Structures are given as C-alpha cells and as structure tokens.
PDB file of C-alpha atoms and ligand atoms in Angstrom:
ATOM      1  CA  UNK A   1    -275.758  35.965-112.102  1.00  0.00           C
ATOM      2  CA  UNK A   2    -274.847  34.420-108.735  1.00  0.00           C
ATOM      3  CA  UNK A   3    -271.389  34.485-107.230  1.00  0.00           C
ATOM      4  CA  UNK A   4    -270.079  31.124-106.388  1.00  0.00           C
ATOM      5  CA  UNK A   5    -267.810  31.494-102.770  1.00  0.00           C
ATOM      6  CA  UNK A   6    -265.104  28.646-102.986  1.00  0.00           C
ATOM      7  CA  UNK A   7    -263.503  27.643 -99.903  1.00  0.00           C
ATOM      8  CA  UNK A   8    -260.618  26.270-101.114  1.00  0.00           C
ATOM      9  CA  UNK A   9    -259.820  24.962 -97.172  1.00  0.00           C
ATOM     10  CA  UNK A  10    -263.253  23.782 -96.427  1.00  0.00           C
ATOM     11  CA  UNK A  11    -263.836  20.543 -98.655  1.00  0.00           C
ATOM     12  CA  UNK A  12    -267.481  20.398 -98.682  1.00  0.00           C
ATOM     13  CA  UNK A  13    -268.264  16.660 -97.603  1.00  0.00           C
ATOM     14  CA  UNK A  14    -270.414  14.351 -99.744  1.00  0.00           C
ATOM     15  CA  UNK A  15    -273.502  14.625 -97.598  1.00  0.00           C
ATOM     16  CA  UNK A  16    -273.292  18.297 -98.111  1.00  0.00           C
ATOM     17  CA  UNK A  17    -272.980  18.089-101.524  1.00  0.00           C
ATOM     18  CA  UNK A  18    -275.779  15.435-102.195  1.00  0.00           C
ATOM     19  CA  UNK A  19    -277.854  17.535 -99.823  1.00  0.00           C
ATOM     20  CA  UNK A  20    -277.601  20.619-102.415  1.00  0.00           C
ATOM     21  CA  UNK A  21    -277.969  18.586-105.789  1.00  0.00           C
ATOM     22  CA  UNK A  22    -281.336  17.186-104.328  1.00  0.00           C
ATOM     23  CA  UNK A  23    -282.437  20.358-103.061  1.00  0.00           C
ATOM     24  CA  UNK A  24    -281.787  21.905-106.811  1.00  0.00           C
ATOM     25  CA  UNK A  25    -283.858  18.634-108.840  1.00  0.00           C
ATOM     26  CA  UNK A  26    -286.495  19.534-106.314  1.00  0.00           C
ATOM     27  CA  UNK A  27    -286.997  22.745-106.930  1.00  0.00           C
ATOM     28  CA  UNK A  28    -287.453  21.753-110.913  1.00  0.00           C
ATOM     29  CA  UNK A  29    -288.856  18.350-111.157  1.00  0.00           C
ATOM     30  CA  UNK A  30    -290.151  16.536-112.420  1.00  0.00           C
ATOM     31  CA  UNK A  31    -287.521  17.769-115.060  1.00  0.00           C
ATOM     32  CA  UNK A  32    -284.312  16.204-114.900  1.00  0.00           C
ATOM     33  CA  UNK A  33    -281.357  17.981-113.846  1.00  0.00           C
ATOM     34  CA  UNK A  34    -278.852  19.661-115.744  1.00  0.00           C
ATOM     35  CA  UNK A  35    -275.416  20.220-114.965  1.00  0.00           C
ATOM     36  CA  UNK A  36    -276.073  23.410-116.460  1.00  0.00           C
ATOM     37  CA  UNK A  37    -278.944  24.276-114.664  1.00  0.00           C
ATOM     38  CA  UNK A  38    -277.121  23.030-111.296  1.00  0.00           C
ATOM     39  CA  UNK A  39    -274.762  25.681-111.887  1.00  0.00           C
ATOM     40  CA  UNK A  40    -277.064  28.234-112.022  1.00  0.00           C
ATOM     41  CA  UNK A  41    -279.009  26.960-109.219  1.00  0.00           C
ATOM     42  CA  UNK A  42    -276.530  25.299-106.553  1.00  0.00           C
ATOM     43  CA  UNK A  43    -274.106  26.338-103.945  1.00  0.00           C
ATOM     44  CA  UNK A  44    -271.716  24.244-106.182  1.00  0.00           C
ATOM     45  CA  UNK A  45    -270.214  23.723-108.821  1.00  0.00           C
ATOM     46  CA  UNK A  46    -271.467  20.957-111.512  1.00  0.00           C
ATOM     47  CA  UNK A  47    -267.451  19.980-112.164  1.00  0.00           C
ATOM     48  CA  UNK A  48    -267.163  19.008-108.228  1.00  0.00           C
ATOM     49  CA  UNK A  49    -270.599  16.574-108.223  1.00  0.00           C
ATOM     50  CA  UNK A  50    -269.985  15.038-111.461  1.00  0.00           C
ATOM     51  CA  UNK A  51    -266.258  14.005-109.888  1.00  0.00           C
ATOM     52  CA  UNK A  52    -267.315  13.209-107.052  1.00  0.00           C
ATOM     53  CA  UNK A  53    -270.157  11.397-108.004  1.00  0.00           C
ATOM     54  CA  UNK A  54    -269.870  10.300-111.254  1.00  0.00           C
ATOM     55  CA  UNK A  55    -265.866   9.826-112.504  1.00  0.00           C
ATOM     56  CA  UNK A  56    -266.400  13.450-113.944  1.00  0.00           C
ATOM     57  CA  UNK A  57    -269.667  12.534-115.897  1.00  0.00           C
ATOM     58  CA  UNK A  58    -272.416  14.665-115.149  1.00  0.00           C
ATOM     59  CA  UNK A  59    -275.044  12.087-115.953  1.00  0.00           C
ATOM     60  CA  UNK A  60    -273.012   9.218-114.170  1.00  0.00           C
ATOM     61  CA  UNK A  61    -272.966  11.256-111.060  1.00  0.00           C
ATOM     62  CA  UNK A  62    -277.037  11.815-111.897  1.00  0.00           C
ATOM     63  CA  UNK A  63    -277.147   7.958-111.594  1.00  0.00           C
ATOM     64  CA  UNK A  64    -275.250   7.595-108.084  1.00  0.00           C
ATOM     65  CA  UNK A  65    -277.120  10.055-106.483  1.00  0.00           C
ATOM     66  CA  UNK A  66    -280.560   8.006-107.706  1.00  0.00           C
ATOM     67  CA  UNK A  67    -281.698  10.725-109.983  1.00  0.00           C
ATOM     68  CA  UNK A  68    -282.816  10.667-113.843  1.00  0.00           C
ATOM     69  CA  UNK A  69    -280.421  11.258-116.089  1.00  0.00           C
ATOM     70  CA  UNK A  70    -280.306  14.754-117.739  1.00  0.00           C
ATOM     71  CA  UNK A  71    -280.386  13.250-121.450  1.00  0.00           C
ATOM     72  CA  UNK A  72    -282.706  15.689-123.445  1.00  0.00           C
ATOM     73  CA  UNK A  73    -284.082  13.921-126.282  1.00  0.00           C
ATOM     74  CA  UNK A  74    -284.423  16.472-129.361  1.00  0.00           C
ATOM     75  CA  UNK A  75    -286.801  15.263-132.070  1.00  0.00           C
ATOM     76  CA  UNK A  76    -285.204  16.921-135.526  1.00  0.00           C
ATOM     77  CA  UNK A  77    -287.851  19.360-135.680  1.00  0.00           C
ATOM     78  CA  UNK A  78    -287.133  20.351-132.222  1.00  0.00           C
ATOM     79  CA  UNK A  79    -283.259  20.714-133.899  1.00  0.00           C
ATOM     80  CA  UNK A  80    -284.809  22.319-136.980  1.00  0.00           C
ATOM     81  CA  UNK A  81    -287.132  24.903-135.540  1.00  0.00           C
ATOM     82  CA  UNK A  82    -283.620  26.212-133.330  1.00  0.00           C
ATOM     83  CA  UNK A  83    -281.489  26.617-136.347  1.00  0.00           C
ATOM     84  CA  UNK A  84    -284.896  28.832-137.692  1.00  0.00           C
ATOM     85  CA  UNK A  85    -284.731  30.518-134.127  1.00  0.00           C
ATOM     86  CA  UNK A  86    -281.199  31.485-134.586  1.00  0.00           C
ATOM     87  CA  UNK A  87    -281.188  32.241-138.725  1.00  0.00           C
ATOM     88  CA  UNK A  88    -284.202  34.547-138.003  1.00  0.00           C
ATOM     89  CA  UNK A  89    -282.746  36.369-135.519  1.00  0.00           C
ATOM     90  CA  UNK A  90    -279.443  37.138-136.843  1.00  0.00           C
ATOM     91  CA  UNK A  91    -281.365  36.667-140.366  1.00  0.00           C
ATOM     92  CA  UNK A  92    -278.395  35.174-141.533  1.00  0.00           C
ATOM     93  CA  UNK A  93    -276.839  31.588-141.375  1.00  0.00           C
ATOM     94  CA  UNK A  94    -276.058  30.874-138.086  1.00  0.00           C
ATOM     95  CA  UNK A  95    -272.405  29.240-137.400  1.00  0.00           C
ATOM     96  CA  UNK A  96    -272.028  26.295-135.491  1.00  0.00           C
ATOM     97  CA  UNK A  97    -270.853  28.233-132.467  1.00  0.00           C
ATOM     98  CA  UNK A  98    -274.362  29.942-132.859  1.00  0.00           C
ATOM     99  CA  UNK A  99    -275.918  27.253-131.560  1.00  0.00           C
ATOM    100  CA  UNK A 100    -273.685  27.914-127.992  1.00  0.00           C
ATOM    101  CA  UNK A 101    -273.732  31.562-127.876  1.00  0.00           C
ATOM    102  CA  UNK A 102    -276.926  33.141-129.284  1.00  0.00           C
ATOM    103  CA  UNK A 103    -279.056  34.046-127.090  1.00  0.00           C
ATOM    104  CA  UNK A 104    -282.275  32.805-129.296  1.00  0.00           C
ATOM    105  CA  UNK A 105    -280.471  29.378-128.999  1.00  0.00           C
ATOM    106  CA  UNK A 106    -281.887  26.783-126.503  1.00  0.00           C
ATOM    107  CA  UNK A 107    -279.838  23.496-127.924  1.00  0.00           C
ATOM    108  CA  UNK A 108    -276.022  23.779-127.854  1.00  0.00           C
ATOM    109  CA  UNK A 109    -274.069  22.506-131.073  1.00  0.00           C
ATOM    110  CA  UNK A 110    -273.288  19.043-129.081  1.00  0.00           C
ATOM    111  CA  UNK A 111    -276.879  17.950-130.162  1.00  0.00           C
ATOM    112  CA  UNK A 112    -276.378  18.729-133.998  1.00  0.00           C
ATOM    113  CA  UNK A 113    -273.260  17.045-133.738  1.00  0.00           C
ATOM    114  CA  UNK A 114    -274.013  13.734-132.120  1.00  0.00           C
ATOM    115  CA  UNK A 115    -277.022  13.689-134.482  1.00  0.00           C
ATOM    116  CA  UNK A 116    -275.371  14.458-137.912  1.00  0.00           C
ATOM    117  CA  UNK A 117    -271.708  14.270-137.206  1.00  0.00           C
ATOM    118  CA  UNK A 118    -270.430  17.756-138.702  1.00  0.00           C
ATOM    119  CA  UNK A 119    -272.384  21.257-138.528  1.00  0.00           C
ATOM    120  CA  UNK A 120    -272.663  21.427-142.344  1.00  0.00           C
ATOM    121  CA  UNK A 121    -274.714  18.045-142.779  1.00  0.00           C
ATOM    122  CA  UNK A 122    -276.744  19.725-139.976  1.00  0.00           C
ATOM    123  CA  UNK A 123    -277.364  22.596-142.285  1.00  0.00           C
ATOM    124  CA  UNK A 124    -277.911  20.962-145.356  1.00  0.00           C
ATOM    125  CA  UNK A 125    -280.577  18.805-143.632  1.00  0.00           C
ATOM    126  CA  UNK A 126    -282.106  21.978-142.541  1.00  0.00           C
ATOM    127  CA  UNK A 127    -282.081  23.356-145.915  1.00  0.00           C
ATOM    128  CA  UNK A 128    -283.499  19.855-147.371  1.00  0.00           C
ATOM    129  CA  UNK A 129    -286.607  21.182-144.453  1.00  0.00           C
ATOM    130  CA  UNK A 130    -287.098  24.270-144.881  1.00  0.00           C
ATOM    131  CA  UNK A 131    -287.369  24.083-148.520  1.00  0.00           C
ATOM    132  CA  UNK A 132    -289.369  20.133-148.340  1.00  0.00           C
ATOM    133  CA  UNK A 133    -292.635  22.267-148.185  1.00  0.00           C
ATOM    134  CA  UNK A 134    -295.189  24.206-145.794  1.00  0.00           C
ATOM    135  CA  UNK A 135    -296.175  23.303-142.430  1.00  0.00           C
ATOM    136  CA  UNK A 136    -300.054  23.242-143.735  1.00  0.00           C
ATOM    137  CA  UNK A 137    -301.369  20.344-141.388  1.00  0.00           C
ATOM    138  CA  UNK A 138    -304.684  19.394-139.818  1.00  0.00           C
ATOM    139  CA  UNK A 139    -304.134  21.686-136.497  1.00  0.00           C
ATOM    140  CA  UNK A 140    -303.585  25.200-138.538  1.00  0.00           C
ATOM    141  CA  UNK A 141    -306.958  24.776-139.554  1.00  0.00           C
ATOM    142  CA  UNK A 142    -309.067  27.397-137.423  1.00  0.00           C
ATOM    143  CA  UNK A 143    -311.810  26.421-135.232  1.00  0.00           C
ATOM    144  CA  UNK A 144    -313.737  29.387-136.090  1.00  0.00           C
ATOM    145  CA  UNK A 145    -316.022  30.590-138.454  1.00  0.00           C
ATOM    146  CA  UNK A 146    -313.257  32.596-141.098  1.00  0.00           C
ATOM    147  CA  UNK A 147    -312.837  30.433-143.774  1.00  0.00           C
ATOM    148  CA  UNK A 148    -308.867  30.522-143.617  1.00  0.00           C
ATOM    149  CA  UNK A 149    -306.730  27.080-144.580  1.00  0.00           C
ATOM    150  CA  UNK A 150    -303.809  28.480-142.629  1.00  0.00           C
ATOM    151  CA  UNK A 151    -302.789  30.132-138.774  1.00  0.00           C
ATOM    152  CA  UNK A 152    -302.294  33.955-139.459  1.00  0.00           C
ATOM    153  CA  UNK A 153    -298.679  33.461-138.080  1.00  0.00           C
ATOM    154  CA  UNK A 154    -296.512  31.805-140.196  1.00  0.00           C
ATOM    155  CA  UNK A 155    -294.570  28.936-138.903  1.00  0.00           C
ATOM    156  CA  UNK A 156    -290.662  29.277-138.101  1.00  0.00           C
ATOM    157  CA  UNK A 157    -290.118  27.108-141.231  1.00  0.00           C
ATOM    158  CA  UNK A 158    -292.458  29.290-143.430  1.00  0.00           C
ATOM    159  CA  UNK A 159    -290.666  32.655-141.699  1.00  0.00           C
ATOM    160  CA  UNK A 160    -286.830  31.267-142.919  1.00  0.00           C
ATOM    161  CA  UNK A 161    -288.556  30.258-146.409  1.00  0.00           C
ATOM    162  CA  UNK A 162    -289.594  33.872-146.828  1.00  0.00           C
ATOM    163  CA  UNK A 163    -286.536  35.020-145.625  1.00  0.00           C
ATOM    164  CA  UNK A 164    -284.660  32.329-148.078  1.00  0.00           C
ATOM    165  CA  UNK A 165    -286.377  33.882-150.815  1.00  0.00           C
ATOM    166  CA  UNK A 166    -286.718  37.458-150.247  1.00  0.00           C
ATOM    167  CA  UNK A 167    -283.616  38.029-148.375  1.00  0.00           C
ATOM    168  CA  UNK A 168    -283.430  40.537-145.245  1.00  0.00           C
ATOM    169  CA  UNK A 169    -284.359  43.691-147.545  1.00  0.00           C
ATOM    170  CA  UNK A 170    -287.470  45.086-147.246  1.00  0.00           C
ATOM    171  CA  UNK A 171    -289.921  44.634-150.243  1.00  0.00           C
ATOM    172  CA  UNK A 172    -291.233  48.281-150.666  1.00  0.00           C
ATOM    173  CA  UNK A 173    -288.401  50.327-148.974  1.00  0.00           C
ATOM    174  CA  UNK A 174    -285.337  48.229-149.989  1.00  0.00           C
ATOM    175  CA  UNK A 175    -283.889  49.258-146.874  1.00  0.00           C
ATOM    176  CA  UNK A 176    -281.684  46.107-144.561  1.00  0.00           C
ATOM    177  CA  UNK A 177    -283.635  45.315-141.840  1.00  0.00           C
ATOM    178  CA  UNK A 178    -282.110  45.325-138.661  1.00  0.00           C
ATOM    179  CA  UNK A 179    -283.676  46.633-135.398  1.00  0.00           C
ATOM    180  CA  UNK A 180    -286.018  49.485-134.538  1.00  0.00           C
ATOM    181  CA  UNK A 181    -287.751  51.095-137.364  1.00  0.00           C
ATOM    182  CA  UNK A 182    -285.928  48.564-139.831  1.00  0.00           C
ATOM    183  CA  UNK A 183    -287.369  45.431-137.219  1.00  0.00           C
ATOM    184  CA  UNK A 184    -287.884  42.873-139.743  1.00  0.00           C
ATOM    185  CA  UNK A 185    -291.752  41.601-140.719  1.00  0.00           C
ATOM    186  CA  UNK A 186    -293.578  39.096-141.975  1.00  0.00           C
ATOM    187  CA  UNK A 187    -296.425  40.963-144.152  1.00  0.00           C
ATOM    188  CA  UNK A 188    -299.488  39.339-145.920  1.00  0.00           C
ATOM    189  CA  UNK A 189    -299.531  40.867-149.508  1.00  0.00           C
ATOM    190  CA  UNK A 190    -303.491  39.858-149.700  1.00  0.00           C
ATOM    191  CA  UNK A 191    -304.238  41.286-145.955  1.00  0.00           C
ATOM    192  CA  UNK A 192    -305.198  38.389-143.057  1.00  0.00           C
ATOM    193  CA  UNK A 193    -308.423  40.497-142.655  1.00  0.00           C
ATOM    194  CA  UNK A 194    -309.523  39.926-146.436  1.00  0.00           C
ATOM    195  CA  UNK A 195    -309.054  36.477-146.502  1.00  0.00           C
ATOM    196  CA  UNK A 196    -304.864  36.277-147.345  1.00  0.00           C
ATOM    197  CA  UNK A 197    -303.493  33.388-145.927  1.00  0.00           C
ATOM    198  CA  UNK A 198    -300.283  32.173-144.404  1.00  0.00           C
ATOM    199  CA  UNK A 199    -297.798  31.603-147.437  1.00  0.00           C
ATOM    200  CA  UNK A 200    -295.170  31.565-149.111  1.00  0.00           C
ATOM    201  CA  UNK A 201    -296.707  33.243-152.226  1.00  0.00           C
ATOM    202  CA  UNK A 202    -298.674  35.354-150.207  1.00  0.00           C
ATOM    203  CA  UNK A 203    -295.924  36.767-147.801  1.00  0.00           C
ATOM    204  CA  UNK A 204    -292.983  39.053-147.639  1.00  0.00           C
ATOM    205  CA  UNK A 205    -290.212  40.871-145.998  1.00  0.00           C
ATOM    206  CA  UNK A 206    -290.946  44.705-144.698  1.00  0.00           C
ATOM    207  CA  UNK A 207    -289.488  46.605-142.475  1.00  0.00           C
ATOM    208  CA  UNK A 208    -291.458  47.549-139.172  1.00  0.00           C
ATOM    209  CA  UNK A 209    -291.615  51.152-140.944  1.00  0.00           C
ATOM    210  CA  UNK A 210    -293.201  50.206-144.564  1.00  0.00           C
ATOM    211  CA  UNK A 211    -295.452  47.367-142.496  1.00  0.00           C
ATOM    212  CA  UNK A 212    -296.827  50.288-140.284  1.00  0.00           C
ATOM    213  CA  UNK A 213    -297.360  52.443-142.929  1.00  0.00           C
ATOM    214  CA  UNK A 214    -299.491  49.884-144.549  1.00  0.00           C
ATOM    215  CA  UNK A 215    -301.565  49.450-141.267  1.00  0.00           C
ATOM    216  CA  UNK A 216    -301.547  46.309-140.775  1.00  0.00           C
ATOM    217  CA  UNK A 217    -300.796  44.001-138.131  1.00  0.00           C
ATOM    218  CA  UNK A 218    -298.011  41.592-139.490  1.00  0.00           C
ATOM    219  CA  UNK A 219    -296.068  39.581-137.507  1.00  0.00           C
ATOM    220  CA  UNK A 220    -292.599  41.048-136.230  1.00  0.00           C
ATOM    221  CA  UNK A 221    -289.529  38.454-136.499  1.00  0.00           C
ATOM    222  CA  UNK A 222    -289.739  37.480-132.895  1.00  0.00           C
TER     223      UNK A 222
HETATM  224 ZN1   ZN B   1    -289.412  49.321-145.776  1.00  0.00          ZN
END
C-alpha cells in the first residue's frame, strides 16, 4: 500500500499528469493500462486523469492521451474458471460481491454483469458448465510413456464438480474442511501412481489429515 500526498493547493498541470500516466503504461506494456492498476502505480489518482482527460471515463481519457484502451476481453471460460476460483476457495457459492472482494478473484462482478445481465444467470450458466461434462481434451493427454488419458491435477471445473457432489466434508473423516489439518483435497480413490486417473468417479473430498494418512500426494484446493 502506497500513500497518495494530495496537494489540495498545488493543481498538478496536465503535462505533469500525462507525464505520470505514460511513465505507469511503460512500466507494464505492452499491457494496457488500468485505472486500477494506475492507482496502484501513479503519483495520482485514476479519478483526476480520467476527468481531465477523458469527461470522467477512464478509457476515454486512455484514448486522449494516445494509449490502448484498458478493455479486458474475458472469454466465458476465463469468467467460468473465476467463479471455480472463488467457489473453491470459500467452497461455497460465491455472492456477486465475491467477485469484488475475494481475494482468489481476478474479474470484478462488472464483467458477469455486462455479459449476462444479473449475477444469477451468471451462476446458472456456470452450473449449466460445470455440470456440461469433463475437461478431457487432446492437451491432457501426457507426452510420456504412463499410459494415463487424463493430467494428474484435476481441472478447476472437475475440482467444483467434486466438490458439487461430495460437498466440503471429508470422505473418510466426515470432518468440514476448512484450513490447516482440515485443508481441503482432491484424492484419487484408485492412486495416480497405479494408473487412477483424473475423474469424477475416481476422485474425492479429504481433508489434508485423512489424505496424509493415506500417503499420497493429492492435490490441495489451491
Ligand atoms: Zn478426514
């Protein structure tokens, strides 16, 4: 966290301020700049460029000053694999304020809602996802010489299936998992190493604690 000085007295003049908005897209192009990232970045403050500069649009004011836009294009699995993000860390539903404040969030609720016009339909499209099948597709095919169909980690969508399914309870112990020892898993019944693969029907919920105990290495819910 950086404090911001304002001096109220001391308008800071156009020239200054352009100076500082191209010194910030510098230091991260090529990607375009953000009026959230200017604020953690710049001497200023994003409000003051974007009216100045643009009429009190951020992307307007991107414009003026001859840079790219900041419009980040989502595709819906982009949108999809966040919601997993944020369900499989809480291991809940997330709310649509979720999407703001979690800190396993990287798209803010704006996105969901210029795409699908309330947070539910968001959801339910999510749902429709998660539960359309399993991401088995040419590239989780391994290179090597195991004979496995699937990537030993599951895939978020696989992760909030199993989750779906079994709930946040560990199989063995029953206990809720949470943090620590209670760290939620994603455990192969039929072990990795003798030839289980990646899903649904072959994996479940343990706690770090009952995974450990088993000895193998499963995949925490990170
Ligand atoms: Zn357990």
């Amino acid at each position: 966290m950086k404090y911001k000085l304002y001096l109220k007295n001391v308008p800071i003049s156009d020239v200054e301020l352009k100076a500082d908005v191209l010194r910030v897209q510098n230091l991260i192009a090529p990607a375009p700049l953000s009026s959230k990232k200017y604020d953690e970045l710049g001497n200023y403050n994003s409000d003051t460029v974007a009216r100045r500069f643009g009429k009190r649009r951020w992307n307007d004011a991107m414009i003026t000053l001859g840079l790219k836009p900041a419009q980040v294009f989502h595709t819906e699995k982009d949108l999809f694999d966040n919601i997993a993000k944020v369900w499989l860390a809480k291991m809940a539903q997330p709310v649509r304020r979720d999407m703001d404040d979690h800190p396993a969030s990287t798209i803010s609720s704006g996105a969901y809602l210029r795409k699908y016009g309330r947070w539910n339909i968001a959801l339910k499209k999510f749902i429709e996802y998660v539960e359309s099948g399993e991401d088995i597709i040419s590239h989780n095919y391994t290179m090597s010489a195991s004979s496995h169909r699937t990537k030993r980690e599951p895939s978020l969508r696989l992760k909030v299936q199993v989750l779906l399914r079994d709930g946040n309870h560990c199989k063995i112990c029953g206990v809720k998992c949470d943090e620590g020892l209670h760290k939620l898993h994603f455990d192969h019944i039929l072990p990795w190493s003798k030839g289980g693969e990646t899903t649904l029907d072959n994996l479940r919920v343990l706690c770090k604690a009952c995974n450990e105990a088993l000895g193998n290495s499963n995949y925490p819910n990170e």
